[in-house]
mmCIF file of C-alpha atoms and ligand atoms in Angstrom:
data_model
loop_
_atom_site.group_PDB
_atom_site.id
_atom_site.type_symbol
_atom_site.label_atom_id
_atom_site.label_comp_id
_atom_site.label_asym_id
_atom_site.label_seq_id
_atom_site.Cartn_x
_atom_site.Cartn_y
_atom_site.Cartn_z
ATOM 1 C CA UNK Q 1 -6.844 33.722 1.532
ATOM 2 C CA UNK Q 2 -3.733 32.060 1.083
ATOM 3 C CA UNK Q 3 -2.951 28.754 0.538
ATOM 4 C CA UNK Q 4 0.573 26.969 0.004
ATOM 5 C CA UNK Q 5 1.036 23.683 -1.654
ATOM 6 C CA UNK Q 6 4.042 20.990 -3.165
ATOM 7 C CA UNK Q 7 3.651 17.774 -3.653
ATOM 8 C CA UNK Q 8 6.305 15.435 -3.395
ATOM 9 C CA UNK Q 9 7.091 11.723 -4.270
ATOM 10 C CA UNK Q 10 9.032 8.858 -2.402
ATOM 11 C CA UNK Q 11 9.647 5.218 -2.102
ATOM 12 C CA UNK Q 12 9.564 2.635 0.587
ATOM 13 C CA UNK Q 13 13.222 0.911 1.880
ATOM 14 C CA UNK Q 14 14.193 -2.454 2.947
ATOM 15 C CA UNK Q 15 16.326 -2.388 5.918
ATOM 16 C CA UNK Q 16 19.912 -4.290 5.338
ATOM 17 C CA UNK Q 17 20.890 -3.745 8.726
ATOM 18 C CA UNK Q 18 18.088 -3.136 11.106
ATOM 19 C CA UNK Q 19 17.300 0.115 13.411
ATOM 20 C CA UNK Q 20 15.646 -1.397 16.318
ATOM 21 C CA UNK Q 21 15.186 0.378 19.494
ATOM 22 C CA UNK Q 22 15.565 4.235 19.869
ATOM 23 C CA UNK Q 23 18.009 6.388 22.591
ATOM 24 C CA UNK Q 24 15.031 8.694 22.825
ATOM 25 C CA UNK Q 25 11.724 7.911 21.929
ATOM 26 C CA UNK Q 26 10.669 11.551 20.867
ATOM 27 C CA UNK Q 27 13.609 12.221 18.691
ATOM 28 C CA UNK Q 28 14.121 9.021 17.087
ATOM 29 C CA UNK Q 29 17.554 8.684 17.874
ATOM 30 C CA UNK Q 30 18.103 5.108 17.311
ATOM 31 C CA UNK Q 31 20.206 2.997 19.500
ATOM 32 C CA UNK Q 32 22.271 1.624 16.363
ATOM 33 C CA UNK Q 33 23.011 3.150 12.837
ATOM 34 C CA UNK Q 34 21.220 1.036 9.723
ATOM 35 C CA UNK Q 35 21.602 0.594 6.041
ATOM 36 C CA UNK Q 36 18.991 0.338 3.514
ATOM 37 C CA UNK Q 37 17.804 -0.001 -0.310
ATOM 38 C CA UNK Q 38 15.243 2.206 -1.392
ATOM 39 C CA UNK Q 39 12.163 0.165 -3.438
ATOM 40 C CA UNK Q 40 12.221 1.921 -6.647
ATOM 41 C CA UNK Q 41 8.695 1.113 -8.702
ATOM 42 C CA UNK Q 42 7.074 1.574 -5.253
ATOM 43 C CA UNK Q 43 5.758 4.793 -5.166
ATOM 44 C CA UNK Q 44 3.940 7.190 -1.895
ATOM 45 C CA UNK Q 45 2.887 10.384 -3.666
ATOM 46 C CA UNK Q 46 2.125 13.345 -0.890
ATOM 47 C CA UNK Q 47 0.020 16.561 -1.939
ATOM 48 C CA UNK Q 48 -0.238 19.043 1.246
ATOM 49 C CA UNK Q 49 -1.998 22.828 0.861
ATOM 50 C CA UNK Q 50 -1.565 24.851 4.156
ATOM 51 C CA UNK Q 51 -4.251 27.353 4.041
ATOM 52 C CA UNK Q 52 -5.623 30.001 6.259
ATOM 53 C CA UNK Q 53 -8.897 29.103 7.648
ATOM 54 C CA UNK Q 54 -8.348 25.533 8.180
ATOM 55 C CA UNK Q 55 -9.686 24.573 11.431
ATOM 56 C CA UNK Q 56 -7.482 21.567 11.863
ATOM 57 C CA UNK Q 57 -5.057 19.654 9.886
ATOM 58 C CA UNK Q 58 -6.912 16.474 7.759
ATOM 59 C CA UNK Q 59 -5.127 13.444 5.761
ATOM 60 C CA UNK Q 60 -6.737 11.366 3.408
ATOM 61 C CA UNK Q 61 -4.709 7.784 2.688
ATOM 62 C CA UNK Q 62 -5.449 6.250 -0.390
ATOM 63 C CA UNK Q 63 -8.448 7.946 -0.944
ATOM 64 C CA UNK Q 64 -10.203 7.406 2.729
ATOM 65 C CA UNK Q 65 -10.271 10.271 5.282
ATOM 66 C CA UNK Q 66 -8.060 8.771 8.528
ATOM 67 C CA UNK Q 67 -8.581 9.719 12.084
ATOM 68 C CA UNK Q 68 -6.853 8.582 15.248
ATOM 69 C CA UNK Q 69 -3.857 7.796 15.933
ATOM 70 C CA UNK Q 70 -2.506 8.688 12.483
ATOM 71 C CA UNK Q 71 -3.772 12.085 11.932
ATOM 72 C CA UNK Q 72 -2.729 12.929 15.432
ATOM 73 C CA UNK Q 73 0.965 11.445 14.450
ATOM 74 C CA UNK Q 74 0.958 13.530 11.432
ATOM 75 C CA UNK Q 75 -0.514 16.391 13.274
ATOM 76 C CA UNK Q 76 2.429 16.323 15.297
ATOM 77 C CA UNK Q 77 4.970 15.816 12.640
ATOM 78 C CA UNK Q 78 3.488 19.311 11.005
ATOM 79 C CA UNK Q 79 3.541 21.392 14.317
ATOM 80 C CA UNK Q 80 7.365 20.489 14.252
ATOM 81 C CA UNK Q 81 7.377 22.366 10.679
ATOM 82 C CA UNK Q 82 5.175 25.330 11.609
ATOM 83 C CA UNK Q 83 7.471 25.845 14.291
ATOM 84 C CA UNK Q 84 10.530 25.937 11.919
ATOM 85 C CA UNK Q 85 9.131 28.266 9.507
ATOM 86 C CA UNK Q 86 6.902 30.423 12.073
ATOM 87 C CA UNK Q 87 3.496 29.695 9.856
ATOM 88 C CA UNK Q 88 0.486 28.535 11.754
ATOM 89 C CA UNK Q 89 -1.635 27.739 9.343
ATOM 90 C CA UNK Q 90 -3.485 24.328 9.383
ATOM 91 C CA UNK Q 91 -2.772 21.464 6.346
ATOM 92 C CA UNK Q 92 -4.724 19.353 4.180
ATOM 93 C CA UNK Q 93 -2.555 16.138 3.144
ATOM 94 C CA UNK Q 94 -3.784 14.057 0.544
ATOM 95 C CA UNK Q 95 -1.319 10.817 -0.024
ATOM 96 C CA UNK Q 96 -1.661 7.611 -1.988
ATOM 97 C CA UNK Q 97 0.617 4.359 -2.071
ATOM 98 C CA UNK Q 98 1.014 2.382 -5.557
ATOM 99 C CA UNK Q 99 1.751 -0.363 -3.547
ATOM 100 C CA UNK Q 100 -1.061 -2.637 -1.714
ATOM 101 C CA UNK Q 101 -1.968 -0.905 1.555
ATOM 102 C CA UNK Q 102 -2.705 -4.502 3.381
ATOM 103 C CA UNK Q 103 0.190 -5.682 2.074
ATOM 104 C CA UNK Q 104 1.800 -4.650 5.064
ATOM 105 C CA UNK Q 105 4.952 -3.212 3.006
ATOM 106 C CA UNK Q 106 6.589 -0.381 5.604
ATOM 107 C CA UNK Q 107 5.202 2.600 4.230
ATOM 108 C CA UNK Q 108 5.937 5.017 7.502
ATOM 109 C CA UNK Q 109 9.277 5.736 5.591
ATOM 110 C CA UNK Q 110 7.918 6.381 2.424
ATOM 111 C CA UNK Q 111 4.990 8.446 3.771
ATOM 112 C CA UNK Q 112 7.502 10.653 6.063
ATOM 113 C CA UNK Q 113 10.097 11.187 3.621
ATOM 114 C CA UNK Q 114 7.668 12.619 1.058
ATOM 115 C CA UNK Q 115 5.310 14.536 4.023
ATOM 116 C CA UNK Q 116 8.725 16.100 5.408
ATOM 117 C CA UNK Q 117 9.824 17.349 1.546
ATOM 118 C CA UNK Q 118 6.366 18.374 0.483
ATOM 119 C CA UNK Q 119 5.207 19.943 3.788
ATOM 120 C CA UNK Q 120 8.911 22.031 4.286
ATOM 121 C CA UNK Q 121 8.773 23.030 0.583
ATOM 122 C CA UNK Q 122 5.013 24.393 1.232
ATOM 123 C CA UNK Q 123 6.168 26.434 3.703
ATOM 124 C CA UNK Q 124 8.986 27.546 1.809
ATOM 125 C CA UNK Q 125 11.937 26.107 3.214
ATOM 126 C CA UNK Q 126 14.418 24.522 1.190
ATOM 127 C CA UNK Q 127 16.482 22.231 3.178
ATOM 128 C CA UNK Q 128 19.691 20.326 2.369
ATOM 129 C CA UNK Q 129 19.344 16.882 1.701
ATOM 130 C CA UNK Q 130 20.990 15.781 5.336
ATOM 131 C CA UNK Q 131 17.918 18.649 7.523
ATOM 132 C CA UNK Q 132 15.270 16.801 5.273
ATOM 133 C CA UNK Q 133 16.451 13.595 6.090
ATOM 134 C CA UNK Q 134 16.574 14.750 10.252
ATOM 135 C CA UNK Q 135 13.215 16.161 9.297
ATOM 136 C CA UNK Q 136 11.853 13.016 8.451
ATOM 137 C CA UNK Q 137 13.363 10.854 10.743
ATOM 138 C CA UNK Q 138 10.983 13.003 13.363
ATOM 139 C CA UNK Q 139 7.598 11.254 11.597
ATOM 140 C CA UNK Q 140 8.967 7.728 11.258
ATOM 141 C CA UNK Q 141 13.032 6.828 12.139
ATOM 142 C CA UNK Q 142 13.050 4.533 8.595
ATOM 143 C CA UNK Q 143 11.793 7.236 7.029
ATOM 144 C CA UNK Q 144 14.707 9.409 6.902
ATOM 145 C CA UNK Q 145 16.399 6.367 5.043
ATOM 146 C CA UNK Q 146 13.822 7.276 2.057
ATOM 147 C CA UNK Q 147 15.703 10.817 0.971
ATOM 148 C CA UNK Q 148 18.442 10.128 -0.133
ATOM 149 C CA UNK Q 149 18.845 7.787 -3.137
ATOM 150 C CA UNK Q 150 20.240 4.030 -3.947
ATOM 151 C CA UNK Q 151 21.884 2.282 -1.131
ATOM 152 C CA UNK Q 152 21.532 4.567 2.046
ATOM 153 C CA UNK Q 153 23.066 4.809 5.593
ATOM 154 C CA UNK Q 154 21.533 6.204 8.652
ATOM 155 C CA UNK Q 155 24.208 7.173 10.616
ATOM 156 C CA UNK Q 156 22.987 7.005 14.296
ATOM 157 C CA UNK Q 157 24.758 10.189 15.594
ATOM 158 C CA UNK Q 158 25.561 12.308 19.035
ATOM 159 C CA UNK Q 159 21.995 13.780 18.911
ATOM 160 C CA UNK Q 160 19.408 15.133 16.175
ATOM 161 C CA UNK Q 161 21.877 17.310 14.912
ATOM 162 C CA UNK Q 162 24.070 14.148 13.623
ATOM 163 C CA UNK Q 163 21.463 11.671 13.089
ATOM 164 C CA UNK Q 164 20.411 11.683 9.275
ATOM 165 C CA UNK Q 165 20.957 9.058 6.376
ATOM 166 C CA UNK Q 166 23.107 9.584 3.148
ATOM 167 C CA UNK Q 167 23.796 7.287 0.237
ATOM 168 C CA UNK Q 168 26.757 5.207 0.189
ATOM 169 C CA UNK Q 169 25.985 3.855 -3.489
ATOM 170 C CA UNK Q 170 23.591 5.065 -6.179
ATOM 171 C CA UNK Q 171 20.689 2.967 -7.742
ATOM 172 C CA UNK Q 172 22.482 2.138 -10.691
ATOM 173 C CA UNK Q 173 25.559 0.961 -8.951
ATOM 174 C CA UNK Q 174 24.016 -2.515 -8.211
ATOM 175 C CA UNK Q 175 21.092 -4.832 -10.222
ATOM 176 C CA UNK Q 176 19.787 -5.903 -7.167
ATOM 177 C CA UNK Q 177 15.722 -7.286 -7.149
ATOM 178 C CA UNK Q 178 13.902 -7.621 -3.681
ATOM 179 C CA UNK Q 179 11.018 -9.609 -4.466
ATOM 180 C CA UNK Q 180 8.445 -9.150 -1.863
ATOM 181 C CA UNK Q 181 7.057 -12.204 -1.272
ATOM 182 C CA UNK Q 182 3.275 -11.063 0.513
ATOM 183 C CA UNK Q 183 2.170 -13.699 3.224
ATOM 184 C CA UNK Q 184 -1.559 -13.511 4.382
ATOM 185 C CA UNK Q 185 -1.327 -11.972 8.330
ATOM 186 C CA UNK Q 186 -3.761 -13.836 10.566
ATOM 187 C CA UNK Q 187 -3.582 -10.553 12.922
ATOM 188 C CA UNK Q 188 -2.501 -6.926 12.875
ATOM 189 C CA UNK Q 189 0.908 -7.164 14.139
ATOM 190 C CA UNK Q 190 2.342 -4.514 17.349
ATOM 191 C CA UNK Q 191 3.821 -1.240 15.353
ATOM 192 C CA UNK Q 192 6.952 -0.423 14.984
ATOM 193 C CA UNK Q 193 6.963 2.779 17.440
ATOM 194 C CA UNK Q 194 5.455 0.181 20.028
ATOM 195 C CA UNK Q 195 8.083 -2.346 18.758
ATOM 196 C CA UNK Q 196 11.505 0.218 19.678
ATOM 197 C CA UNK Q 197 10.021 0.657 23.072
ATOM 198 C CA UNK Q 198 10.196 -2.893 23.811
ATOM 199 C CA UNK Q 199 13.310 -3.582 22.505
ATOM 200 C CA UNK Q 200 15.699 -2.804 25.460
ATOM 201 C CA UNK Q 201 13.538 -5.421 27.540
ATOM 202 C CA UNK Q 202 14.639 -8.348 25.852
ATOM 203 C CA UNK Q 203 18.197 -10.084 27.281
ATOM 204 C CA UNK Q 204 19.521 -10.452 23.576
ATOM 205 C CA UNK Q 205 19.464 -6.595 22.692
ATOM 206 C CA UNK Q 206 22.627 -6.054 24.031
ATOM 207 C CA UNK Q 207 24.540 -8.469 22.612
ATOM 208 C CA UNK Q 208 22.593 -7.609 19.171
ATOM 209 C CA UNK Q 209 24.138 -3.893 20.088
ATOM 210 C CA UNK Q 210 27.768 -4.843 20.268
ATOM 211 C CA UNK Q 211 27.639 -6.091 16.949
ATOM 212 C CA UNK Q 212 25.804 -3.864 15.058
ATOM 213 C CA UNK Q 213 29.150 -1.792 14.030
ATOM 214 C CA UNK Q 214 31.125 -5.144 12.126
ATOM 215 C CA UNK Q 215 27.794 -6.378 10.452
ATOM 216 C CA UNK Q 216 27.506 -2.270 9.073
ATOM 217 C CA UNK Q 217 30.886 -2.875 8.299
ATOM 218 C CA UNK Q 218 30.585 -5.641 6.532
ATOM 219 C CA UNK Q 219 27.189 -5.179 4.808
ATOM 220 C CA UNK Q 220 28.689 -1.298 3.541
ATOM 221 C CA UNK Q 221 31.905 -3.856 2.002
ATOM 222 C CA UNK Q 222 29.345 -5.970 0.085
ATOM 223 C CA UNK Q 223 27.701 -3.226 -1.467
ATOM 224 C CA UNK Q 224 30.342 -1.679 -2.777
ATOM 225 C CA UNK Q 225 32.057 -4.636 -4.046
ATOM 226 C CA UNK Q 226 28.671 -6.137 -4.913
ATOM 227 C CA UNK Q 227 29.397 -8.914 -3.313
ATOM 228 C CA UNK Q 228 25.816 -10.979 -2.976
ATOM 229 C CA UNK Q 229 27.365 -13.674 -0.811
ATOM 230 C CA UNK Q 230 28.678 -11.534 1.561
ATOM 231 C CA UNK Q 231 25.648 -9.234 1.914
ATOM 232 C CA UNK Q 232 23.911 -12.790 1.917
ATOM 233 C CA UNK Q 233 25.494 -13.783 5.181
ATOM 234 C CA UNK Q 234 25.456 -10.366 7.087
ATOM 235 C CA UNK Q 235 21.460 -9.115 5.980
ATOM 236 C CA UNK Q 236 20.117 -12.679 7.114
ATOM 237 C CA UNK Q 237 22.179 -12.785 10.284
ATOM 238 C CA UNK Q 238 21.136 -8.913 11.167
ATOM 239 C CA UNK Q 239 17.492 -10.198 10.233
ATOM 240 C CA UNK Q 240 17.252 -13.402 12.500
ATOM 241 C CA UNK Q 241 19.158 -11.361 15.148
ATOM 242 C CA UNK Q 242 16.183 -8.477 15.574
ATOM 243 C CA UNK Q 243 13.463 -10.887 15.551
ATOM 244 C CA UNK Q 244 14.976 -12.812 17.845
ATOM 245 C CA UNK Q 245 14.954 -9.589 20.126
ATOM 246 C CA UNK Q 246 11.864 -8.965 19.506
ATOM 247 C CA UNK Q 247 10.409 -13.272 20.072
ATOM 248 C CA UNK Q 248 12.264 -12.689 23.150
ATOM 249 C CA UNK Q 249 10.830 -9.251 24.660
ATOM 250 C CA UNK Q 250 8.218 -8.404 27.079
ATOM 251 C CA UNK Q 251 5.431 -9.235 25.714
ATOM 252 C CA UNK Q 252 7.188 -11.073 22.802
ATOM 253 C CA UNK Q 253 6.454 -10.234 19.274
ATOM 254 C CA UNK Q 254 6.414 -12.887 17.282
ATOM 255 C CA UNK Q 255 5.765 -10.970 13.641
ATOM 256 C CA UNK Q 256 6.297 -14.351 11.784
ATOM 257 C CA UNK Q 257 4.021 -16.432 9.768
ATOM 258 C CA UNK Q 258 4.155 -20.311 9.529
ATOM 259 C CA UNK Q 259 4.944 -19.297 5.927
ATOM 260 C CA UNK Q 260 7.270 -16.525 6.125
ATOM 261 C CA UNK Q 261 9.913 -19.834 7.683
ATOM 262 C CA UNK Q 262 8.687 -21.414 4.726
ATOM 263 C CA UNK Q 263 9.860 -19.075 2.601
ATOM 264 C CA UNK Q 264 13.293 -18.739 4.760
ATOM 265 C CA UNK Q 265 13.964 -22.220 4.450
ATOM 266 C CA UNK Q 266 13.341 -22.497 0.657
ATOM 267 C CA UNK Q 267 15.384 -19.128 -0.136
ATOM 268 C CA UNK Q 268 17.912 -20.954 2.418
ATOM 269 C CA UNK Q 269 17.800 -24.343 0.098
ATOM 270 C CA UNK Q 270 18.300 -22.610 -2.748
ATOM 271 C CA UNK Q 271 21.304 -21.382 -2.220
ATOM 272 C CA UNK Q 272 23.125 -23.944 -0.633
ATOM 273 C CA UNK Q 273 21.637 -25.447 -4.494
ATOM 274 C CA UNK Q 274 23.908 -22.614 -5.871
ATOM 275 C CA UNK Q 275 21.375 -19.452 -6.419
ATOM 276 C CA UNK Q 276 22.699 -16.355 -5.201
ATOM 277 C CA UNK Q 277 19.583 -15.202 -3.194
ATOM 278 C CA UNK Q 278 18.867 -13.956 0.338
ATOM 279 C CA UNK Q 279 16.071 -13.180 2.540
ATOM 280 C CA UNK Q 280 15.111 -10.406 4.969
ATOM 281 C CA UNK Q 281 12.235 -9.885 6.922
ATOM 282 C CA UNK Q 282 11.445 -6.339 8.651
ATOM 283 C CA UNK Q 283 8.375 -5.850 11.204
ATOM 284 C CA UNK Q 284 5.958 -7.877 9.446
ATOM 285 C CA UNK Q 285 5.314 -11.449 8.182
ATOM 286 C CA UNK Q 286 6.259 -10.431 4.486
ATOM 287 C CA UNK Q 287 9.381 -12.087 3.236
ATOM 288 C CA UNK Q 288 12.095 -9.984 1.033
ATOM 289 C CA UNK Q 289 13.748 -11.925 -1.536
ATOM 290 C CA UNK Q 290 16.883 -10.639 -2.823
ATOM 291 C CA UNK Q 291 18.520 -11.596 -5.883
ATOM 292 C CA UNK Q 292 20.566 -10.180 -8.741
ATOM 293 C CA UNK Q 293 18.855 -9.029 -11.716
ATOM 294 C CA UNK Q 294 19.017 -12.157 -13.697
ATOM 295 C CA UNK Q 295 17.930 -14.645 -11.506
ATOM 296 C CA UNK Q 296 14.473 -12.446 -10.279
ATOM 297 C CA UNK Q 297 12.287 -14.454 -13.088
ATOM 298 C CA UNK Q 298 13.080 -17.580 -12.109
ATOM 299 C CA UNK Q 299 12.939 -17.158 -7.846
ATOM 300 C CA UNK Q 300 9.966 -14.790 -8.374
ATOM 301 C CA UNK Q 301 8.118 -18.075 -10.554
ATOM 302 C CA UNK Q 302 9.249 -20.857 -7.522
ATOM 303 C CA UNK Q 303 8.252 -18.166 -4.939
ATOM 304 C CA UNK Q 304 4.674 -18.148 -6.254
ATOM 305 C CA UNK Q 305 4.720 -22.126 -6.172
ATOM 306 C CA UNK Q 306 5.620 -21.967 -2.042
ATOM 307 C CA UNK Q 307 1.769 -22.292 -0.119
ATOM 308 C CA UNK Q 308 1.180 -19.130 1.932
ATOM 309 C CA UNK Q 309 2.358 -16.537 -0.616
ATOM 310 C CA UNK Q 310 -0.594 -14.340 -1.740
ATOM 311 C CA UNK Q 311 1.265 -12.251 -3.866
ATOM 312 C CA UNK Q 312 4.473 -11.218 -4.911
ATOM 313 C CA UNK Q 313 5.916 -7.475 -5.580
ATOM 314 C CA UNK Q 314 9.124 -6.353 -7.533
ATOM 315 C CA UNK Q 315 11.382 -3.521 -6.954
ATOM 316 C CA UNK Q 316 14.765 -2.210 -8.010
ATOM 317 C CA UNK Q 317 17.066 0.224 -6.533
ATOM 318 C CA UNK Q 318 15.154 3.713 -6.114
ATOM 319 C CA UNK Q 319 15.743 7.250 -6.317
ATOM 320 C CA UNK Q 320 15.333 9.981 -3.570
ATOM 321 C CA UNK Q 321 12.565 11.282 -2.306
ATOM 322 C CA UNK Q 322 11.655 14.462 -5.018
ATOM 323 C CA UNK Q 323 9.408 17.088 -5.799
ATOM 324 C CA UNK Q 324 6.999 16.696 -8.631
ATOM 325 C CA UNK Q 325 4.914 19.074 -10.557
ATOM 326 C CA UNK Q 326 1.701 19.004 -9.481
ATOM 327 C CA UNK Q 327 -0.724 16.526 -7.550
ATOM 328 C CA UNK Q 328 -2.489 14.587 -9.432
ATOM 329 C CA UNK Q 329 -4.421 13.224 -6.331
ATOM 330 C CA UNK Q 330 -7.285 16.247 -5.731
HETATM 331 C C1 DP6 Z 1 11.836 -3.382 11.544
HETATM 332 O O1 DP6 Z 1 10.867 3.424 11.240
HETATM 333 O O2 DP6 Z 1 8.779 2.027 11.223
HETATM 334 O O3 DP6 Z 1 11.466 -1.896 9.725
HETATM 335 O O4 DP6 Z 1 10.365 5.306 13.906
HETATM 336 O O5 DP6 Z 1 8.501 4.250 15.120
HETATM 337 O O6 DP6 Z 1 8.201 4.900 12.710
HETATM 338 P P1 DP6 Z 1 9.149 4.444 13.790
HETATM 339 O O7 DP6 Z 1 9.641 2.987 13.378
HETATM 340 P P2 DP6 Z 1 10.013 2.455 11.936
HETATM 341 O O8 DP6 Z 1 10.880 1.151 12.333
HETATM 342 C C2 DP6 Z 1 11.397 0.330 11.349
HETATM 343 C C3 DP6 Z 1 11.758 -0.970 11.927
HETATM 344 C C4 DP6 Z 1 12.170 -2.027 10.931
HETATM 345 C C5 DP6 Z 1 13.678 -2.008 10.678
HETATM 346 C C6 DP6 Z 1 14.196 -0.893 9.804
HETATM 347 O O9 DP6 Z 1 13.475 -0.394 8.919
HETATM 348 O O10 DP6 Z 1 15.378 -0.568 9.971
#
């Protein structure tokens, strides 16, 4: 009998500029390119085993055997890497997050980016950093954003062939802290995938769309001259502009909490006080707190004091997406 395994590990990202709203559904080509950290100290670890005899591929998250809609989505995601490599064979995938599951943290990109290196590298391909990153985008369009390293751009592209993220600065290049502050959802909010398709029905996607290019522009500048009031002003514009797309859809989606515009307001206050700190929100009520390095202890203690906020997680600039040695999840 033969079996193939790999195991690889990734972390989530917190989109600077937003992809919202795809060309084409299937591929994921998105209708506007996005930037994004990776959320090193987050972790998705991903052990698939093809093996003969399998009647069907399986996925355990965290432990629990899923069914539905998300086996079927990763079922889907491996028939695209059978057909690359020619193997039929059937997949076990075993996966855990380090970071709380209800939390509501995106972990499509994480989960993707690690499936797409561990179940290629099964199979024995060994793809380029810019084919894993297409790869991935197939499973979840964010998640092609988690392989590369540090500060990353998705470059929207002609078609799949030119659609794939890179990094435009390493981890190390910039201190930066997102502090995720967690906000208790009353309901399950619409998914992403669900989200994209919506997108193009609300009046304020267009004009979102024409400016996409200068806020890239001008969020890529900050990074690289680590300027934190600059990528203040462009990642809280580009935030407030896609949910304002998606409050103003059909059916609107309305992803906010009453405390996530607590938390907006405050982080707002705080630095017209003086702190150099910005906020971000992707599809969810959670609330990302940015800050430099040295002022996380002190926004991370006077986040905790703001009613609403259940819990707070920490992450620096992360690595790529990366092989590791064995699984340690069987
Ligand atoms: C709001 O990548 O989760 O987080 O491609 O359908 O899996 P699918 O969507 P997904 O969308 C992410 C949307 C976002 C913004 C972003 O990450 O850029």
């Amino acid at each position: 009998m033969s079996t193939y395994s790999s195991t690889a590990i990734s972390h989530p990202n917190i989109a600077f500029i937003k992809y919202w709203g795809n060309r084409d559904n299937v591929l994921r080509l998105p209708e506007n390119g996005s930037i994004s950290m990776n959320l090193g100290g987050l972790i998705t670890q991903t052990c698939v085993t093809f093996e003969d005899g399998l009647p069907e591929d399986t996925l355990t998250l965290n432990g629990v055997s899923s069914t539905g809609k998300s086996l079927s989505r990763l079922a889907g995601f491996l028939d695209q890497v059978r057909r690359m490599t020619g193997k039929k064979m059937y997949a076990r995938v075993t996966t855990e997050n380090n970071f709380p599951t209800g939390a509501g943290i995106a972990s499509s990109a994480s989960a993707y980016a690690a499936l797409a290196l561990a179940a290629s590298r099964a199979l024995g391909l060994d793809l380029e950093e810019r084919d894993l990153s297409r790869l991935a985008r197939l499973g979840s369009g964010s998640a092609c954003r988690s392989v590369p390293g540090g500060f990353v751009e998705w470059q929207k592209g002609q078609s799949d062939a030119d659609s794939y993220a890179f990094t435009i600065a390493p981890p190390q290049h910039w201190a930066l802290i997102d502090l995720v502050a967690v906000v208790q959802s009353e309901r399950k909010p619409v998914g992403s995938s669900e989200g994209h398709k919506l997108a193009s029905s609300s009046p304020l996607q267009k004009a979102r769309l024409a400016g996409t290019g200068r806020r890239l522009d001008a969020c890529r500048s900050a990074i690289l001259n680590r300027d934190f009031e600059a990528l203040s002003r462009v990642i809280e514009l580009d935030s407030n502009l896609m949910h304002a797309v998606m409050m103003t859809s059909t059916p609107p989606l309305f992803y906010w909490q009453p405390a996530s515009l607590a938390i907006m307001k405050q982080v707002q206050y705080w630095r017209h006080q003086g702190m150099a700190v910005c906020y971000t929100l992707d599809a969810g009520p959670n609330v990302h707190v940015l800050c430099p390095q040295e002022a996380a202890e002190k926004i991370r203690l006077r986040l905790a004091d703001i009613p609403g906020v259940s819990q707070i997680l920490q992450a620096a600039p992360g690595g790529p997406a990366h092989l590791a040695d064995g699984c340690t999840l069987d």
